[in-house]
Amino acid sequence: MAVCIAVIAKENYPLYIRSVPIQNELKFHYTVHTSLDVVEEKISAVGKAMADQRELYLGLLYPTEDYKVYPSHMIIVYYTPVCMFFLLIENILLYRHTRYGCVTNSKVKFVIVADSSNTSLRDNEIRSMFRKLHNSFTDVMCNPFYNPGDTIQSKAFDSMVSAMMVQAS
Amino acid sequence: MEAHEEKPIIYTMENKPIVTCAGDQSLFTSLYTSLAQQLPRESMEWRRSYGRAPKMIHLEANFVQFKEELLPKDGNRALLTFPFLHIYWTDCCDTEMYKASVKDDMLRWQSTLRLHGSVDWLIVVVESEAKKKNKTNILPRTSIVDKIRNDFCNKQSDRCVVLSDPLKESSRSQDSWSAFLTKLRTLLLMSFTKNLGRFEDDMRTLREKRTEPGWSFCDYFMVQEELAFVFEMLQQFEDALVQYDELDALFTQYVLNFGAGDGANWLGSFCAPVKRWSGLLLRRPIDMEKRELIQRGEASLLDLRSYLFSRQCTLLIFLQRPWEVTQRALELLHNCVQELRLLEVYVVQGALDCWVFLSCLEVLHRIEGCCDRAQLEANCSHTVGLWTYATEKLKSLGYLCGLVAEKVPTSEDLNRTVDLLAGLGEERPETVNSLQSPYKKLNEALSSVEAFEKHYLELSHAAMEMYRAIGRMRSARLIGKSLAEFYMKKGDPERAEGFLDDSLRSYVAEGWSLQVTHTRKQMAECQKLLQQTEDYLQTSALLAGDANLTEEERKHFCQEILTFASQPPAPSDQTVALSMAAFAQLRQMQFSPPGAVVHVGAALQLELRVRCLMPVAMQVEQLAATLHFSLEQGGARGRAGSAQRRTGQGPQGQGDGVVLFPQGSPLAGAGMGALLPPALELYEMQDRSPSDSSLTSTGVVCKNMHLLLRRHDSSASLDTPTAGALPAAVAVDDGAQMLRARDITLQPGDNSILFTAPTGEPGSYTLRQLCGSVGRVQFVQSHIYPVVQYEVYSQEPQLTIEPLSDNLLAGIPQKVKFTIATGHYSVKKGDALQLSNTDSMPILHSSCCSATVLSSTGERMGESALSIQSSEKVTSISLPPTPPYHTLEFQLEVLCHIPPTPFKPDIERLTNGEVRHRPKSHSHADSGMINIDQKVSIDCPWSIYSTLIALTFYVPFKAKHSILSAGKRKYIQVCLQNVSDTNFHLADPVLTERQPTVSMELLSLNVKKQQPVCSQQSVFCLWEMRWAKPLPLCLQCAFSASFAPVSASDTHTAFKPYRYEFQLDRVSTLYSLKAEILPPSGDQHCRTGALCGLEVSITRQAEPSETEGEEEESTEIEGLRTTKLMYEVVDNSSNWAVCGKSSGVVSMPVAASATHRVQMEVMPLFAGHLPFPNIKVFKYLPHNAVPAIQPDTDSCLENDTISLLDKGLDDQGDTASIRSRGSVHSVGSGEQQRGLPMPRLEPFSPGQVFYWSQGRQVLVLPVTDDHVMEVNVT
């Protein structure tokens, strides 16, 4: 299905990137990196309206001769581990406090690259892939030992990505 | 007129639906102009089948003369030539004529139509007044129309319309025109709906047959395109586009199915090898050549796609959607490439590139042709994809044809070029005259190396410019990078460098490691060619440590550095300084000793852990860290703990002198480090008050707040990459002091290097720069962060004496600890401490103690005996030899004598002659212990001055004495309270007179044996005084006892004396006081509320002695010496109400047994055993006498109204007493204001007055009916 899946931080460095044909890894990296141009353009064009919108899928934006790049961006509201700790204390006042103080708006981007020759891929399949990716990513973020901004090194996330890639062949 | 009737139908956009005209041609010709004008003037709503939205449509028509050939034959589905409406024109108004010719003509016309199944017809009868006037024998006009209707329109009367006076400007003519036009439009639309509906049905049927073997897509294509043409003809471009899109989708689906193994036969023709790749042709509305190819089923896939796209393009441009064209074009090109791949169509290598290149340019030209410049510039984002695609394709063609090389193309390359050009065919007639046609461009570009370069650069720059303009910097850089590759191929590294550098910076800034590695490799190649040695070495170093590369590649780059390093240095050039970051990462530093604070000359080792990133072991000749030395810190601070905190407790510090360096990614900290927010660096902060170093506040301080709170500009990170790909040139600074390690081999991975830190001078040393030398190459890290520093201090020798226990107790031997911090002084043999002896605090050296030597880190170094010699004045303690910066500790026992209490300055002076050594004592506020500050003067061998050290001793006891009387007999009680925390034994309490008089004897009433006195407990001792002669006015007594701590082992020697001296004044009893309460007469007991008598008798006990006589104020009245006494009855417990007089003055004769009785009335307020009210007696001194003390109440004299003196006056008190209290106050204040001389009162000293009735009680019975009490309040 997908040949390359990438999660890109707000600052545009890769949090996670994996591609299936190893020999083409570099090409995928270039492709994903360049596609950020389009993603950024789209995000800034849509601007604030995007925040309210539930749909974060940006559609096929960066087709190349060989690959279709499907980017998606998400606005994730996550708590830093410190806040998670506060939440565990279940102090409502503290909770309120952290909501205003520590909540960060993160523009994490997902990019899925699919092989152009794989024509059976439908739009809603891509959507569901993004949904899976999003859920799995949220799990990663919820891990209190994960430091937001670090590269993702999670077995669960890895296996989910692998599953999405295996479906391709 | 003939012209448009005979106009051949060609496929242009001038097509209009055909309407045939039969009947009177000349009549029609006269009306044609106005008809053609008026028909499209108004729009009609076109309702359509299949739920399609109705449309407003302006109808136009092409009116042609009716011919039978025009009518479609069976099976001919050409819609464009299909006559939608047939009109028969006649202006016949003559019945004869009608019958003679017109009717026949009409019948013929009708039968022809019927023959071809056409039901869309209309008969127009034109009437004119002129004709009517000419012919008078005409029938009423209606008859002709009626006739026609009757003859032809048997059911459809509306198929015949009348147009009256069409050429006249009258309202009648207008009305008939508009009625006619409406009819015409309605019928036309009806015909459209009907015919198109039928056509669509046929088409659908055809489409459903697509699974049948004989079905051909090309045939179907032609049919559906016909529909598209009609929609186009009707100006319904949207609908026309839909037809093409449907065809497109259908074809795509077939190709996909073919890919999935479900091949259709007709698709075989599209799988033929591609022979022509001449690109899209968008300049004609309809590319008839291609259309014919399709019609003949000879079209290749590219032909079909090209044709389809050209039609879509035409329609989109009609629809004013040029930007959709570009987007679709890109999709189409990508798609075609994929489809050819999928269908496994043989294509000459490079042919597709040619096709794509030409097509891209053709689309761009077409778009340029229909948009102005400003529009184009504003929509760069739509066209830039095509530009880039064209550039890519040209590039790959260039590589294919050997045009991107330093050499000229080989013959093989030329052959290939010729083959490719042959496939382009002839240039199209449309573009022959255009100088910039895609065809010409490609031809030119492939013709020579130079031309190729020109075109390629032109395209690349154009694409890059566009990307820059729309802010797609990454895409622009990618093109830049491919340009750089081109330049490198061309052997032009100078021009490549800039592009590479630009890309590299952005990748580093955004932290994409693979791209960084790849670009860096290209950069290295470029720098090598440019012979930028330093840059090349730096890049090589980075690459050698790059984990993304293979081992071989890394070794290669590492070898490059080593090769350079081992070259003998040329005289001209210096060593090359490279950044350490590429070479090795600092992991941690560890100080030994961990405090990182040492004294001058001490050994301090620093263990540095570095992770060497090189793939092979590196021989480093010298690894040196320069030190920054600053004097102001450390030296002054001494061994302050804060220094330790600085080095040990950093954010990454683990204490114990370990400094951990933050670990960035392998991207040398430049990429990720710059983007990720740095970790919080928190430090503990303690604020101590300067005076007593107590903690006033504590908190956490963030040291790198300036970094964290800086505004992050995300967009700026790309445009202005702060962190360069190569670190700025690193300068090796030659610090005076450095840590050095020579000839070390750094293995790949973690290495540990041991440095010995210089500690020559006191001050603070900060590590600044780390520099490793490998031959001519130096790896330099210009800053070490977090700050690593150590401190060297120099210390003056210091002597401290501190008690071993919390409090030193006076009176018993106490141990004190002497601590000598030698500092920079070395204690030599024979050095001794000279302690000046004081009488109040002798030094006990009986227990010969030993001294312990400790090193600066607190390790025990040795122990040696102390020899203590004591002379009269001085105690000399010889110290064992001790090296500098060591600590010498020993303990001494000292004893502080308890000065006899209570202290008075003169007594103090007596015990100690020297003022300087005078112990100061004052009561300790909290514990109630009296403390003595004992100062010791010590002469130290390192100083010519004496050191004064104060020791505070606490007196463990507090003594109180009191005199107790029983009539004339006297007892002395001494209360000794142990105020210390120690338990003591007390022995031999003795009370003596200090100036012994024979007359008095003190009889001890105490136990003989030892008594324990626990902490905070008291012991009471009692003596009875017996005397023969009258006692002196003042008695000096001394209490002494021995005490020893309970814990003392040797109780006998441990007993130490305690002495308490006091003075007793006026001991003997002068008066005795006896009170008696008498129940009311006739009653046996007192009752509450009933007045009782209080009789007080004052009896003189002793003769006045000479000594006492002076004190008493006596007056001689009638030969009798009397003194005045004032008595006062006070009841403080509100048991009694004194009624009437409560106080008075009596004159007592100065003679033994003289008695004075006073009667008073008191009233018990409660029932029960009530204690007697207090009776007080004062000396009453007349006003001229000097008062000895200030009496407490000077206003209550003779004040009979005072009845209740108690403070707790309850409500039951009578009103008089309340009133009197008010008056007392006023009187008192008034007297004070007047300041008149007043008689004074003076109390007797304790023991002078003896109260017989002290503690007596009297039984008071309750009244039977005292439940009701009247209270009057005024």
PDB file of C-alpha atoms in Angstrom, chain B residues 165-352:
ATOM      1  CA  ASP B 165     -46.311  41.919 -41.065  1.00  0.00           C
ATOM      2  CA  PRO B 166     -42.862  40.903 -40.018  1.00  0.00           C
ATOM      3  CA  LEU B 167     -41.134  43.698 -41.809  1.00  0.00           C
ATOM      4  CA  LYS B 168     -43.195  46.457 -40.282  1.00  0.00           C
ATOM      5  CA  GLU B 169     -42.566  48.304 -37.106  1.00  0.00           C
ATOM      6  CA  SER B 170     -45.878  47.815 -35.460  1.00  0.00           C
ATOM      7  CA  SER B 171     -46.913  46.401 -32.171  1.00  0.00           C
ATOM      8  CA  ARG B 172     -48.842  43.728 -33.923  1.00  0.00           C
ATOM      9  CA  SER B 173     -45.796  42.671 -35.805  1.00  0.00           C
ATOM     10  CA  GLN B 174     -43.736  42.717 -32.591  1.00  0.00           C
ATOM     11  CA  ASP B 175     -46.199  40.496 -30.828  1.00  0.00           C
ATOM     12  CA  SER B 176     -46.338  38.034 -33.625  1.00  0.00           C
ATOM     13  CA  TRP B 177     -42.537  37.980 -33.830  1.00  0.00           C
ATOM     14  CA  SER B 178     -42.142  37.228 -30.163  1.00  0.00           C
ATOM     15  CA  ALA B 179     -44.849  34.577 -30.250  1.00  0.00           C
ATOM     16  CA  PHE B 180     -43.148  33.019 -33.238  1.00  0.00           C
ATOM     17  CA  LEU B 181     -39.697  33.111 -31.635  1.00  0.00           C
ATOM     18  CA  THR B 182     -40.945  31.574 -28.435  1.00  0.00           C
ATOM     19  CA  LYS B 183     -42.566  28.852 -30.411  1.00  0.00           C
ATOM     20  CA  LEU B 184     -39.441  28.348 -32.409  1.00  0.00           C
ATOM     21  CA  ARG B 185     -37.257  28.108 -29.310  1.00  0.00           C
ATOM     22  CA  THR B 186     -39.611  25.782 -27.550  1.00  0.00           C
ATOM     23  CA  LEU B 187     -39.760  23.505 -30.504  1.00  0.00           C
ATOM     24  CA  LEU B 188     -36.020  23.563 -30.946  1.00  0.00           C
ATOM     25  CA  LEU B 189     -35.499  22.626 -27.336  1.00  0.00           C
ATOM     26  CA  MET B 190     -38.089  19.948 -27.555  1.00  0.00           C
ATOM     27  CA  SER B 191     -36.272  18.556 -30.500  1.00  0.00           C
ATOM     28  CA  PHE B 192     -32.953  18.706 -28.655  1.00  0.00           C
ATOM     29  CA  THR B 193     -34.352  16.944 -25.680  1.00  0.00           C
ATOM     30  CA  LYS B 194     -35.937  14.307 -27.739  1.00  0.00           C
ATOM     31  CA  ASN B 195     -33.094  13.699 -30.150  1.00  0.00           C
ATOM     32  CA  LEU B 196     -30.310  13.978 -27.653  1.00  0.00           C
ATOM     33  CA  GLY B 197     -32.195  11.756 -25.276  1.00  0.00           C
ATOM     34  CA  ARG B 198     -32.557   9.186 -27.955  1.00  0.00           C
ATOM     35  CA  PHE B 199     -28.916   9.562 -28.824  1.00  0.00           C
ATOM     36  CA  GLU B 200     -27.821   9.177 -25.264  1.00  0.00           C
ATOM     37  CA  ASP B 201     -29.922   6.090 -24.881  1.00  0.00           C
ATOM     38  CA  ASP B 202     -28.281   4.610 -27.926  1.00  0.00           C
ATOM     39  CA  MET B 203     -24.912   5.557 -26.586  1.00  0.00           C
ATOM     40  CA  ARG B 204     -25.606   3.954 -23.271  1.00  0.00           C
ATOM     41  CA  THR B 205     -26.742   0.805 -24.955  1.00  0.00           C
ATOM     42  CA  LEU B 206     -23.514   0.796 -26.853  1.00  0.00           C
ATOM     43  CA  ARG B 207     -21.548   1.295 -23.700  1.00  0.00           C
ATOM     44  CA  GLU B 208     -23.278  -1.574 -22.002  1.00  0.00           C
ATOM     45  CA  LYS B 209     -22.059  -3.771 -24.766  1.00  0.00           C
ATOM     46  CA  ARG B 210     -18.452  -3.083 -23.879  1.00  0.00           C
ATOM     47  CA  THR B 211     -17.926  -6.543 -22.482  1.00  0.00           C
ATOM     48  CA  GLU B 212     -18.888  -8.084 -25.790  1.00  0.00           C
ATOM     49  CA  PRO B 213     -15.988  -9.284 -27.906  1.00  0.00           C
ATOM     50  CA  GLY B 214     -16.474  -7.057 -30.890  1.00  0.00           C
ATOM     51  CA  TRP B 215     -16.763  -3.859 -28.953  1.00  0.00           C
ATOM     52  CA  SER B 216     -14.313  -1.161 -29.805  1.00  0.00           C
ATOM     53  CA  PHE B 217     -13.466   1.711 -27.624  1.00  0.00           C
ATOM     54  CA  CYS B 218     -12.642   3.838 -30.629  1.00  0.00           C
ATOM     55  CA  ASP B 219     -16.114   3.452 -32.045  1.00  0.00           C
ATOM     56  CA  TYR B 220     -17.679   4.262 -28.800  1.00  0.00           C
ATOM     57  CA  PHE B 221     -15.358   7.189 -28.468  1.00  0.00           C
ATOM     58  CA  MET B 222     -16.640   8.628 -31.710  1.00  0.00           C
ATOM     59  CA  VAL B 223     -20.227   8.291 -30.565  1.00  0.00           C
ATOM     60  CA  GLN B 224     -19.779   9.940 -27.238  1.00  0.00           C
ATOM     61  CA  GLU B 225     -17.634  12.623 -28.736  1.00  0.00           C
ATOM     62  CA  GLU B 226     -20.547  13.459 -31.031  1.00  0.00           C
ATOM     63  CA  LEU B 227     -22.539  14.248 -27.939  1.00  0.00           C
ATOM     64  CA  ALA B 228     -19.732  16.349 -26.643  1.00  0.00           C
ATOM     65  CA  PHE B 229     -19.688  18.240 -29.906  1.00  0.00           C
ATOM     66  CA  VAL B 230     -23.371  18.985 -29.643  1.00  0.00           C
ATOM     67  CA  PHE B 231     -22.984  20.280 -26.128  1.00  0.00           C
ATOM     68  CA  GLU B 232     -20.105  22.345 -27.296  1.00  0.00           C
ATOM     69  CA  MET B 233     -22.259  23.599 -30.138  1.00  0.00           C
ATOM     70  CA  LEU B 234     -24.891  24.553 -27.642  1.00  0.00           C
ATOM     71  CA  GLN B 235     -22.190  26.332 -25.653  1.00  0.00           C
ATOM     72  CA  GLN B 236     -22.609  23.794 -22.877  1.00  0.00           C
ATOM     73  CA  PHE B 237     -18.888  23.335 -22.342  1.00  0.00           C
ATOM     74  CA  GLU B 238     -19.331  21.884 -18.918  1.00  0.00           C
ATOM     75  CA  ASP B 239     -21.431  19.089 -20.331  1.00  0.00           C
ATOM     76  CA  ALA B 240     -19.059  18.615 -23.193  1.00  0.00           C
ATOM     77  CA  LEU B 241     -16.182  18.287 -20.739  1.00  0.00           C
ATOM     78  CA  VAL B 242     -18.118  15.705 -18.808  1.00  0.00           C
ATOM     79  CA  GLN B 243     -18.338  13.584 -21.942  1.00  0.00           C
ATOM     80  CA  TYR B 244     -14.591  13.673 -22.391  1.00  0.00           C
ATOM     81  CA  ASP B 245     -13.980  13.032 -18.730  1.00  0.00           C
ATOM     82  CA  GLU B 246     -16.225  10.023 -18.925  1.00  0.00           C
ATOM     83  CA  LEU B 247     -14.288   8.741 -21.888  1.00  0.00           C
ATOM     84  CA  ASP B 248     -11.071   9.417 -20.041  1.00  0.00           C
ATOM     85  CA  ALA B 249     -12.231   7.541 -16.968  1.00  0.00           C
ATOM     86  CA  LEU B 250     -13.505   4.648 -19.062  1.00  0.00           C
ATOM     87  CA  PHE B 251     -10.222   4.329 -20.842  1.00  0.00           C
ATOM     88  CA  THR B 252      -8.259   4.585 -17.617  1.00  0.00           C
ATOM     89  CA  GLN B 253     -10.359   1.849 -16.121  1.00  0.00           C
ATOM     90  CA  TYR B 254      -9.642  -0.375 -19.085  1.00  0.00           C
ATOM     91  CA  VAL B 255      -5.950   0.192 -18.727  1.00  0.00           C
ATOM     92  CA  LEU B 256      -6.125  -0.578 -15.037  1.00  0.00           C
ATOM     93  CA  ASN B 257      -8.113  -3.708 -15.696  1.00  0.00           C
ATOM     94  CA  PHE B 258      -5.565  -4.688 -18.274  1.00  0.00           C
ATOM     95  CA  GLY B 259      -2.922  -4.225 -15.639  1.00  0.00           C
ATOM     96  CA  ALA B 260      -4.928  -6.469 -13.397  1.00  0.00           C
ATOM     97  CA  GLY B 261      -4.950  -9.141 -16.114  1.00  0.00           C
ATOM     98  CA  ASP B 262      -8.378  -8.421 -17.559  1.00  0.00           C
ATOM     99  CA  GLY B 263      -7.430  -7.347 -21.019  1.00  0.00           C
ATOM    100  CA  ALA B 264      -9.869  -6.263 -23.692  1.00  0.00           C
ATOM    101  CA  ASN B 265      -9.125  -7.147 -27.292  1.00  0.00           C
ATOM    102  CA  TRP B 266      -9.475  -3.668 -28.630  1.00  0.00           C
ATOM    103  CA  LEU B 267      -6.770  -2.551 -26.210  1.00  0.00           C
ATOM    104  CA  GLY B 268      -4.255  -4.482 -28.267  1.00  0.00           C
ATOM    105  CA  SER B 269      -3.984  -1.655 -30.733  1.00  0.00           C
ATOM    106  CA  PHE B 270      -2.897   0.658 -27.951  1.00  0.00           C
ATOM    107  CA  CYS B 271      -0.162  -1.735 -26.933  1.00  0.00           C
ATOM    108  CA  ALA B 272       1.691  -1.329 -30.184  1.00  0.00           C
ATOM    109  CA  PRO B 273       5.166   0.125 -29.856  1.00  0.00           C
ATOM    110  CA  VAL B 274       5.135   3.861 -29.732  1.00  0.00           C
ATOM    111  CA  LYS B 275       6.507   5.233 -32.951  1.00  0.00           C
ATOM    112  CA  ARG B 276       5.726   8.888 -32.646  1.00  0.00           C
ATOM    113  CA  TRP B 277       6.209  11.055 -29.638  1.00  0.00           C
ATOM    114  CA  SER B 278       5.505  14.445 -30.986  1.00  0.00           C
ATOM    115  CA  GLY B 279       3.852  15.745 -27.871  1.00  0.00           C
ATOM    116  CA  LEU B 280       0.529  17.338 -27.279  1.00  0.00           C
ATOM    117  CA  LEU B 281      -0.980  19.629 -29.794  1.00  0.00           C
ATOM    118  CA  LEU B 282      -3.168  22.230 -28.199  1.00  0.00           C
ATOM    119  CA  ARG B 283      -3.243  24.949 -30.769  1.00  0.00           C
ATOM    120  CA  ARG B 284      -6.098  23.509 -32.787  1.00  0.00           C
ATOM    121  CA  PRO B 285      -9.566  23.137 -31.336  1.00  0.00           C
ATOM    122  CA  ILE B 286      -9.765  19.690 -32.836  1.00  0.00           C
ATOM    123  CA  ASP B 287      -6.773  17.729 -33.937  1.00  0.00           C
ATOM    124  CA  MET B 288      -8.309  16.072 -36.950  1.00  0.00           C
ATOM    125  CA  GLU B 289      -5.276  13.916 -37.706  1.00  0.00           C
ATOM    126  CA  LYS B 290      -5.444  12.251 -34.359  1.00  0.00           C
ATOM    127  CA  ARG B 291      -9.211  12.032 -34.526  1.00  0.00           C
ATOM    128  CA  GLU B 292      -8.991  10.210 -37.775  1.00  0.00           C
ATOM    129  CA  LEU B 293      -6.401   7.863 -36.330  1.00  0.00           C
ATOM    130  CA  ILE B 294      -8.806   7.079 -33.531  1.00  0.00           C
ATOM    131  CA  GLN B 295     -11.651   6.700 -35.942  1.00  0.00           C
ATOM    132  CA  ARG B 296      -9.620   4.214 -37.881  1.00  0.00           C
ATOM    133  CA  GLY B 297      -8.585   2.438 -34.722  1.00  0.00           C
ATOM    134  CA  GLU B 298      -4.950   3.106 -35.471  1.00  0.00           C
ATOM    135  CA  ALA B 299      -4.239   5.468 -32.660  1.00  0.00           C
ATOM    136  CA  SER B 300      -1.562   4.681 -30.184  1.00  0.00           C
ATOM    137  CA  LEU B 301      -2.087   5.260 -26.494  1.00  0.00           C
ATOM    138  CA  LEU B 302      -0.211   8.509 -26.694  1.00  0.00           C
ATOM    139  CA  ASP B 303      -2.349   9.614 -29.642  1.00  0.00           C
ATOM    140  CA  LEU B 304      -5.557   8.885 -27.819  1.00  0.00           C
ATOM    141  CA  ARG B 305      -4.414  10.555 -24.675  1.00  0.00           C
ATOM    142  CA  SER B 306      -3.107  13.524 -26.567  1.00  0.00           C
ATOM    143  CA  TYR B 307      -6.319  13.969 -28.465  1.00  0.00           C
ATOM    144  CA  LEU B 308      -8.454  13.554 -25.393  1.00  0.00           C
ATOM    145  CA  PHE B 309      -6.374  16.039 -23.484  1.00  0.00           C
ATOM    146  CA  SER B 310      -6.365  18.552 -26.303  1.00  0.00           C
ATOM    147  CA  ARG B 311     -10.154  18.481 -26.290  1.00  0.00           C
ATOM    148  CA  GLN B 312     -10.315  18.797 -22.528  1.00  0.00           C
ATOM    149  CA  CYS B 313      -7.843  21.614 -22.699  1.00  0.00           C
ATOM    150  CA  THR B 314      -9.886  23.446 -25.295  1.00  0.00           C
ATOM    151  CA  LEU B 315     -13.031  23.145 -23.232  1.00  0.00           C
ATOM    152  CA  LEU B 316     -11.298  24.167 -20.022  1.00  0.00           C
ATOM    153  CA  ILE B 317      -9.973  27.243 -21.676  1.00  0.00           C
ATOM    154  CA  PHE B 318     -13.467  28.038 -22.888  1.00  0.00           C
ATOM    155  CA  LEU B 319     -14.508  27.641 -19.302  1.00  0.00           C
ATOM    156  CA  GLN B 320     -11.787  30.064 -18.203  1.00  0.00           C
ATOM    157  CA  ARG B 321     -10.067  27.457 -16.134  1.00  0.00           C
ATOM    158  CA  PRO B 322      -6.519  27.497 -17.449  1.00  0.00           C
ATOM    159  CA  TRP B 323      -5.014  26.430 -14.123  1.00  0.00           C
ATOM    160  CA  GLU B 324      -6.949  23.262 -14.201  1.00  0.00           C
ATOM    161  CA  VAL B 325      -5.294  22.580 -17.520  1.00  0.00           C
ATOM    162  CA  THR B 326      -1.870  22.659 -15.944  1.00  0.00           C
ATOM    163  CA  GLN B 327      -2.916  20.454 -13.122  1.00  0.00           C
ATOM    164  CA  ARG B 328      -4.583  17.975 -15.436  1.00  0.00           C
ATOM    165  CA  ALA B 329      -1.608  18.110 -17.749  1.00  0.00           C
ATOM    166  CA  LEU B 330       0.722  17.054 -14.983  1.00  0.00           C
ATOM    167  CA  GLU B 331      -1.613  14.270 -14.001  1.00  0.00           C
ATOM    168  CA  LEU B 332      -1.944  13.201 -17.597  1.00  0.00           C
ATOM    169  CA  LEU B 333       1.780  13.076 -18.159  1.00  0.00           C
ATOM    170  CA  HIS B 334       2.387  11.114 -14.994  1.00  0.00           C
ATOM    171  CA  ASN B 335      -0.479   8.865 -15.871  1.00  0.00           C
ATOM    172  CA  CYS B 336       0.646   8.204 -19.431  1.00  0.00           C
ATOM    173  CA  VAL B 337       4.073   7.234 -18.272  1.00  0.00           C
ATOM    174  CA  GLN B 338       2.508   4.861 -15.783  1.00  0.00           C
ATOM    175  CA  GLU B 339       0.063   3.457 -18.296  1.00  0.00           C
ATOM    176  CA  LEU B 340       2.708   2.737 -20.873  1.00  0.00           C
ATOM    177  CA  ARG B 341       4.633   0.969 -18.181  1.00  0.00           C
ATOM    178  CA  LEU B 342       1.566  -0.930 -17.145  1.00  0.00           C
ATOM    179  CA  LEU B 343       0.667  -1.988 -20.664  1.00  0.00           C
ATOM    180  CA  GLU B 344       4.284  -2.904 -21.284  1.00  0.00           C
ATOM    181  CA  VAL B 345       4.343  -0.892 -24.445  1.00  0.00           C
ATOM    182  CA  TYR B 346       7.724  -0.755 -26.056  1.00  0.00           C
ATOM    183  CA  VAL B 347       9.031   2.754 -26.131  1.00  0.00           C
ATOM    184  CA  VAL B 348      12.410   3.827 -27.370  1.00  0.00           C
ATOM    185  CA  GLN B 349      14.490   4.913 -24.455  1.00  0.00           C
ATOM    186  CA  GLY B 350      14.135   8.625 -24.099  1.00  0.00           C
ATOM    187  CA  ALA B 351      11.096   8.822 -26.309  1.00  0.00           C
ATOM    188  CA  LEU B 352       8.768   9.330 -23.396  1.00  0.00           C
TER     189      LEU B 352
END
